[in-house]
Amino acid sequence: MWTVPNLISFVRLLGVPLFLYLFLSLRADVAAIVVLAVGGTTDWVDGWVARRLRQVSRLGELLDPFADRLYILATLLAFTARQVVPWQFTVALLGREVLLLGALAVLRRHGYGPPPVHYVGKTATFLLLAAFPILLLAATVPAAAGVATAIGWGLAWWGLALYWVAGFFYVVQAGQLVRVRRGEGAR
């Protein structure tokens, strides 16, 4: 359980309340940018370390996507509260999460756990975790606003599109698993 990659994921989880405190309570935006950037970077690092040290674990396979989702949701809600992103963008991302919660509930009812993470979902997560600190930079540093806004929103919109594509893949995967299980029950 206490492997190096799992420890990295636990530290990432601790970054979520730290980010929220810095961003919403202290309004220490530069420090919040650093926490977001470190959180996004360590998303890649924990997987790389796990493969490199051969410390891939079931806990890590569950913890990493949980930390990703928590970072994305917490950042999104905080950004919406401070008007860094419009509520429509937040609703679009949250809608995908609701869809996946429904698919996960169906999978659990049929005896399955969450489906394995798809590379499209990993790419979407990477794009969103890269977009958030850049969007915050655009909102807090006027000199960087022009370039940071273009880059940040480019990454965010691509991330959103791929997030939904990955969500579609997960729903299709869930449907296939349920059909297989129903086919086994019919025998």
PDB file of C-alpha atoms in Angstrom, residues 1-172:
ATOM      1  CA  MET A   1       0.000   0.000   0.000  1.00  0.00           C
ATOM      2  CA  TRP A   2       2.749   2.475   0.903  1.00  0.00           C
ATOM      3  CA  THR A   3       4.527   2.398  -2.435  1.00  0.00           C
ATOM      4  CA  VAL A   4       6.263   5.480  -3.795  1.00  0.00           C
ATOM      5  CA  PRO A   5       3.581   6.121  -6.467  1.00  0.00           C
ATOM      6  CA  ASN A   6       0.777   5.748  -3.897  1.00  0.00           C
ATOM      7  CA  LEU A   7       2.539   8.228  -1.606  1.00  0.00           C
ATOM      8  CA  ILE A   8       2.756  10.666  -4.520  1.00  0.00           C
ATOM      9  CA  SER A   9      -0.995  10.229  -5.092  1.00  0.00           C
ATOM     10  CA  PHE A  10      -1.732  10.822  -1.394  1.00  0.00           C
ATOM     11  CA  VAL A  11       0.329  14.025  -1.501  1.00  0.00           C
ATOM     12  CA  ARG A  12      -1.623  15.046  -4.617  1.00  0.00           C
ATOM     13  CA  LEU A  13      -4.836  14.530  -2.648  1.00  0.00           C
ATOM     14  CA  LEU A  14      -3.538  16.827   0.093  1.00  0.00           C
ATOM     15  CA  GLY A  15      -2.971  19.473  -2.573  1.00  0.00           C
ATOM     16  CA  VAL A  16      -6.711  19.763  -3.230  1.00  0.00           C
ATOM     17  CA  PRO A  17      -7.713  21.331   0.109  1.00  0.00           C
ATOM     18  CA  LEU A  18      -4.494  23.374   0.062  1.00  0.00           C
ATOM     19  CA  PHE A  19      -5.415  24.776  -3.359  1.00  0.00           C
ATOM     20  CA  LEU A  20      -8.961  25.557  -2.223  1.00  0.00           C
ATOM     21  CA  TYR A  21      -7.700  27.304   0.917  1.00  0.00           C
ATOM     22  CA  LEU A  22      -5.135  29.364  -1.020  1.00  0.00           C
ATOM     23  CA  PHE A  23      -7.516  30.240  -3.838  1.00  0.00           C
ATOM     24  CA  LEU A  24     -10.817  30.808  -2.036  1.00  0.00           C
ATOM     25  CA  SER A  25      -9.827  31.886   1.488  1.00  0.00           C
ATOM     26  CA  LEU A  26      -6.464  33.620   1.188  1.00  0.00           C
ATOM     27  CA  ARG A  27      -6.852  34.595  -2.474  1.00  0.00           C
ATOM     28  CA  ALA A  28      -3.170  33.791  -2.841  1.00  0.00           C
ATOM     29  CA  ASP A  29      -3.504  33.178  -6.561  1.00  0.00           C
ATOM     30  CA  VAL A  30       0.196  32.755  -7.366  1.00  0.00           C
ATOM     31  CA  ALA A  31       0.562  30.099  -4.654  1.00  0.00           C
ATOM     32  CA  ALA A  32      -2.636  28.449  -5.939  1.00  0.00           C
ATOM     33  CA  ILE A  33      -1.146  28.375  -9.470  1.00  0.00           C
ATOM     34  CA  VAL A  34       1.926  26.592  -8.085  1.00  0.00           C
ATOM     35  CA  VAL A  35      -0.206  24.021  -6.244  1.00  0.00           C
ATOM     36  CA  LEU A  36      -2.236  23.358  -9.416  1.00  0.00           C
ATOM     37  CA  ALA A  37       0.887  23.051 -11.547  1.00  0.00           C
ATOM     38  CA  VAL A  38       2.510  20.642  -9.075  1.00  0.00           C
ATOM     39  CA  GLY A  39      -0.723  18.631  -8.827  1.00  0.00           C
ATOM     40  CA  GLY A  40      -0.975  18.367 -12.604  1.00  0.00           C
ATOM     41  CA  THR A  41       2.685  17.418 -13.018  1.00  0.00           C
ATOM     42  CA  THR A  42       2.601  14.765 -10.324  1.00  0.00           C
ATOM     43  CA  ASP A  43      -0.355  13.163 -12.120  1.00  0.00           C
ATOM     44  CA  TRP A  44       2.120  12.042 -14.756  1.00  0.00           C
ATOM     45  CA  VAL A  45       4.945  11.395 -12.281  1.00  0.00           C
ATOM     46  CA  ASP A  46       3.060   8.848 -10.136  1.00  0.00           C
ATOM     47  CA  GLY A  47       2.267   6.666 -13.158  1.00  0.00           C
ATOM     48  CA  TRP A  48       5.797   6.906 -14.500  1.00  0.00           C
ATOM     49  CA  VAL A  49       7.276   6.002 -11.099  1.00  0.00           C
ATOM     50  CA  ALA A  50       4.851   3.090 -10.719  1.00  0.00           C
ATOM     51  CA  ARG A  51       5.894   1.608 -14.053  1.00  0.00           C
ATOM     52  CA  ARG A  52       9.584   2.362 -13.568  1.00  0.00           C
ATOM     53  CA  LEU A  53       9.768   0.847 -10.062  1.00  0.00           C
ATOM     54  CA  ARG A  54       7.277  -1.905 -10.956  1.00  0.00           C
ATOM     55  CA  GLN A  55       5.021  -0.738  -8.135  1.00  0.00           C
ATOM     56  CA  VAL A  56       1.734  -0.785 -10.024  1.00  0.00           C
ATOM     57  CA  SER A  57      -1.029  -1.638  -7.549  1.00  0.00           C
ATOM     58  CA  ARG A  58      -4.803  -1.869  -7.541  1.00  0.00           C
ATOM     59  CA  LEU A  59      -4.889   0.928  -4.953  1.00  0.00           C
ATOM     60  CA  GLY A  60      -2.820   3.106  -7.268  1.00  0.00           C
ATOM     61  CA  GLU A  61      -5.087   2.285 -10.203  1.00  0.00           C
ATOM     62  CA  LEU A  62      -8.048   3.558  -8.173  1.00  0.00           C
ATOM     63  CA  LEU A  63      -6.305   6.377  -6.297  1.00  0.00           C
ATOM     64  CA  ASP A  64      -4.808   8.120  -9.330  1.00  0.00           C
ATOM     65  CA  PRO A  65      -8.084   8.663 -11.244  1.00  0.00           C
ATOM     66  CA  PHE A  66      -9.796   9.616  -7.960  1.00  0.00           C
ATOM     67  CA  ALA A  67      -7.144  12.277  -7.327  1.00  0.00           C
ATOM     68  CA  ASP A  68      -7.500  13.485 -10.935  1.00  0.00           C
ATOM     69  CA  ARG A  69     -11.270  13.829 -10.639  1.00  0.00           C
ATOM     70  CA  LEU A  70     -11.037  15.516  -7.267  1.00  0.00           C
ATOM     71  CA  TYR A  71      -8.492  18.034  -8.618  1.00  0.00           C
ATOM     72  CA  ILE A  72     -10.608  18.732 -11.672  1.00  0.00           C
ATOM     73  CA  LEU A  73     -13.897  19.075  -9.771  1.00  0.00           C
ATOM     74  CA  ALA A  74     -12.475  21.170  -6.929  1.00  0.00           C
ATOM     75  CA  THR A  75     -10.642  23.453  -9.338  1.00  0.00           C
ATOM     76  CA  LEU A  76     -13.641  23.767 -11.595  1.00  0.00           C
ATOM     77  CA  LEU A  77     -16.018  24.668  -8.765  1.00  0.00           C
ATOM     78  CA  ALA A  78     -13.536  27.128  -7.253  1.00  0.00           C
ATOM     79  CA  PHE A  79     -12.896  28.706 -10.667  1.00  0.00           C
ATOM     80  CA  THR A  80     -16.612  29.028 -11.252  1.00  0.00           C
ATOM     81  CA  ALA A  81     -17.103  30.639  -7.837  1.00  0.00           C
ATOM     82  CA  ARG A  82     -14.433  33.234  -8.653  1.00  0.00           C
ATOM     83  CA  GLN A  83     -15.565  33.578 -12.287  1.00  0.00           C
ATOM     84  CA  VAL A  84     -12.353  32.301 -13.866  1.00  0.00           C
ATOM     85  CA  VAL A  85     -14.458  29.927 -15.989  1.00  0.00           C
ATOM     86  CA  PRO A  86     -18.106  30.372 -16.988  1.00  0.00           C
ATOM     87  CA  TRP A  87     -20.725  28.177 -15.357  1.00  0.00           C
ATOM     88  CA  GLN A  88     -21.580  26.608 -18.743  1.00  0.00           C
ATOM     89  CA  PHE A  89     -18.118  25.063 -18.949  1.00  0.00           C
ATOM     90  CA  THR A  90     -18.532  23.705 -15.429  1.00  0.00           C
ATOM     91  CA  VAL A  91     -21.946  22.244 -16.248  1.00  0.00           C
ATOM     92  CA  ALA A  92     -20.515  20.556 -19.358  1.00  0.00           C
ATOM     93  CA  LEU A  93     -17.773  18.871 -17.318  1.00  0.00           C
ATOM     94  CA  LEU A  94     -20.075  17.962 -14.447  1.00  0.00           C
ATOM     95  CA  GLY A  95     -22.590  16.467 -16.903  1.00  0.00           C
ATOM     96  CA  ARG A  96     -19.964  13.993 -18.033  1.00  0.00           C
ATOM     97  CA  GLU A  97     -19.269  13.046 -14.409  1.00  0.00           C
ATOM     98  CA  VAL A  98     -22.980  12.418 -13.790  1.00  0.00           C
ATOM     99  CA  LEU A  99     -23.097  10.203 -16.887  1.00  0.00           C
ATOM    100  CA  LEU A 100     -20.129   8.183 -15.627  1.00  0.00           C
ATOM    101  CA  LEU A 101     -21.619   7.848 -12.154  1.00  0.00           C
ATOM    102  CA  GLY A 102     -24.700   6.319 -13.775  1.00  0.00           C
ATOM    103  CA  ALA A 103     -22.558   3.931 -15.821  1.00  0.00           C
ATOM    104  CA  LEU A 104     -20.576   2.976 -12.712  1.00  0.00           C
ATOM    105  CA  ALA A 105     -23.791   2.291 -10.784  1.00  0.00           C
ATOM    106  CA  VAL A 106     -24.933  -0.048 -13.575  1.00  0.00           C
ATOM    107  CA  LEU A 107     -21.556  -1.801 -13.607  1.00  0.00           C
ATOM    108  CA  ARG A 108     -21.610  -2.297  -9.834  1.00  0.00           C
ATOM    109  CA  ARG A 109     -25.137  -3.707 -10.000  1.00  0.00           C
ATOM    110  CA  HIS A 110     -23.795  -6.341 -12.400  1.00  0.00           C
ATOM    111  CA  GLY A 111     -20.747  -7.133 -10.256  1.00  0.00           C
ATOM    112  CA  TYR A 112     -18.120  -5.044 -12.029  1.00  0.00           C
ATOM    113  CA  GLY A 113     -15.838  -2.327 -10.707  1.00  0.00           C
ATOM    114  CA  PRO A 114     -14.822   0.791 -12.594  1.00  0.00           C
ATOM    115  CA  PRO A 115     -13.533   0.178 -16.122  1.00  0.00           C
ATOM    116  CA  PRO A 116      -9.813   0.637 -16.783  1.00  0.00           C
ATOM    117  CA  VAL A 117      -8.709   4.163 -17.614  1.00  0.00           C
ATOM    118  CA  HIS A 118      -8.604   4.800 -21.364  1.00  0.00           C
ATOM    119  CA  TYR A 119      -5.780   6.749 -23.009  1.00  0.00           C
ATOM    120  CA  VAL A 120      -8.320   9.281 -24.324  1.00  0.00           C
ATOM    121  CA  GLY A 121      -9.418   9.903 -20.729  1.00  0.00           C
ATOM    122  CA  LYS A 122      -5.782  10.277 -19.657  1.00  0.00           C
ATOM    123  CA  THR A 123      -5.195  12.774 -22.448  1.00  0.00           C
ATOM    124  CA  ALA A 124      -8.321  14.737 -21.512  1.00  0.00           C
ATOM    125  CA  THR A 125      -7.248  14.826 -17.873  1.00  0.00           C
ATOM    126  CA  PHE A 126      -3.771  15.981 -18.864  1.00  0.00           C
ATOM    127  CA  LEU A 127      -5.200  18.786 -21.006  1.00  0.00           C
ATOM    128  CA  LEU A 128      -7.563  19.964 -18.262  1.00  0.00           C
ATOM    129  CA  LEU A 129      -4.891  19.813 -15.553  1.00  0.00           C
ATOM    130  CA  ALA A 130      -2.567  21.796 -17.854  1.00  0.00           C
ATOM    131  CA  ALA A 131      -5.308  24.318 -18.732  1.00  0.00           C
ATOM    132  CA  PHE A 132      -6.320  25.221 -15.178  1.00  0.00           C
ATOM    133  CA  PRO A 133      -3.089  26.844 -13.954  1.00  0.00           C
ATOM    134  CA  ILE A 134      -2.752  28.660 -17.291  1.00  0.00           C
ATOM    135  CA  LEU A 135      -6.324  30.002 -17.038  1.00  0.00           C
ATOM    136  CA  LEU A 136      -5.624  31.133 -13.488  1.00  0.00           C
ATOM    137  CA  LEU A 137      -2.434  32.801 -14.683  1.00  0.00           C
ATOM    138  CA  ALA A 138      -4.474  34.585 -17.370  1.00  0.00           C
ATOM    139  CA  ALA A 139      -6.971  35.775 -14.770  1.00  0.00           C
ATOM    140  CA  THR A 140      -4.381  37.024 -12.269  1.00  0.00           C
ATOM    141  CA  VAL A 141      -1.422  38.340 -14.287  1.00  0.00           C
ATOM    142  CA  PRO A 142      -2.571  41.036 -16.743  1.00  0.00           C
ATOM    143  CA  ALA A 143       0.739  41.014 -18.645  1.00  0.00           C
ATOM    144  CA  ALA A 144       0.271  37.307 -19.449  1.00  0.00           C
ATOM    145  CA  ALA A 145      -3.478  37.455 -20.050  1.00  0.00           C
ATOM    146  CA  GLY A 146      -3.479  37.538 -23.868  1.00  0.00           C
ATOM    147  CA  VAL A 147      -1.258  34.549 -24.517  1.00  0.00           C
ATOM    148  CA  ALA A 148      -2.298  32.622 -21.393  1.00  0.00           C
ATOM    149  CA  THR A 149      -6.000  33.028 -22.204  1.00  0.00           C
ATOM    150  CA  ALA A 150      -5.552  31.643 -25.727  1.00  0.00           C
ATOM    151  CA  ILE A 151      -3.420  28.711 -24.581  1.00  0.00           C
ATOM    152  CA  GLY A 152      -5.518  27.997 -21.496  1.00  0.00           C
ATOM    153  CA  TRP A 153      -8.848  27.968 -23.314  1.00  0.00           C
ATOM    154  CA  GLY A 154      -7.399  25.992 -26.219  1.00  0.00           C
ATOM    155  CA  LEU A 155      -6.307  23.294 -23.791  1.00  0.00           C
ATOM    156  CA  ALA A 156      -9.567  23.519 -21.811  1.00  0.00           C
ATOM    157  CA  TRP A 157     -11.858  23.119 -24.829  1.00  0.00           C
ATOM    158  CA  TRP A 158      -9.832  20.226 -26.225  1.00  0.00           C
ATOM    159  CA  GLY A 159      -9.801  18.696 -22.766  1.00  0.00           C
ATOM    160  CA  LEU A 160     -13.575  19.051 -22.469  1.00  0.00           C
ATOM    161  CA  ALA A 161     -14.155  17.480 -25.899  1.00  0.00           C
ATOM    162  CA  LEU A 162     -11.869  14.529 -25.154  1.00  0.00           C
ATOM    163  CA  TYR A 163     -13.381  14.195 -21.673  1.00  0.00           C
ATOM    164  CA  TRP A 164     -16.755  13.574 -23.317  1.00  0.00           C
ATOM    165  CA  VAL A 165     -15.256  11.237 -25.945  1.00  0.00           C
ATOM    166  CA  ALA A 166     -13.659   9.217 -23.139  1.00  0.00           C
ATOM    167  CA  GLY A 167     -16.977   9.252 -21.273  1.00  0.00           C
ATOM    168  CA  PHE A 168     -18.663   7.825 -24.358  1.00  0.00           C
ATOM    169  CA  PHE A 169     -16.007   5.081 -24.528  1.00  0.00           C
ATOM    170  CA  TYR A 170     -16.602   4.213 -20.857  1.00  0.00           C
ATOM    171  CA  VAL A 171     -20.371   4.009 -21.387  1.00  0.00           C
ATOM    172  CA  VAL A 172     -19.873   1.743 -24.419  1.00  0.00           C
TER     173      VAL A 172
END
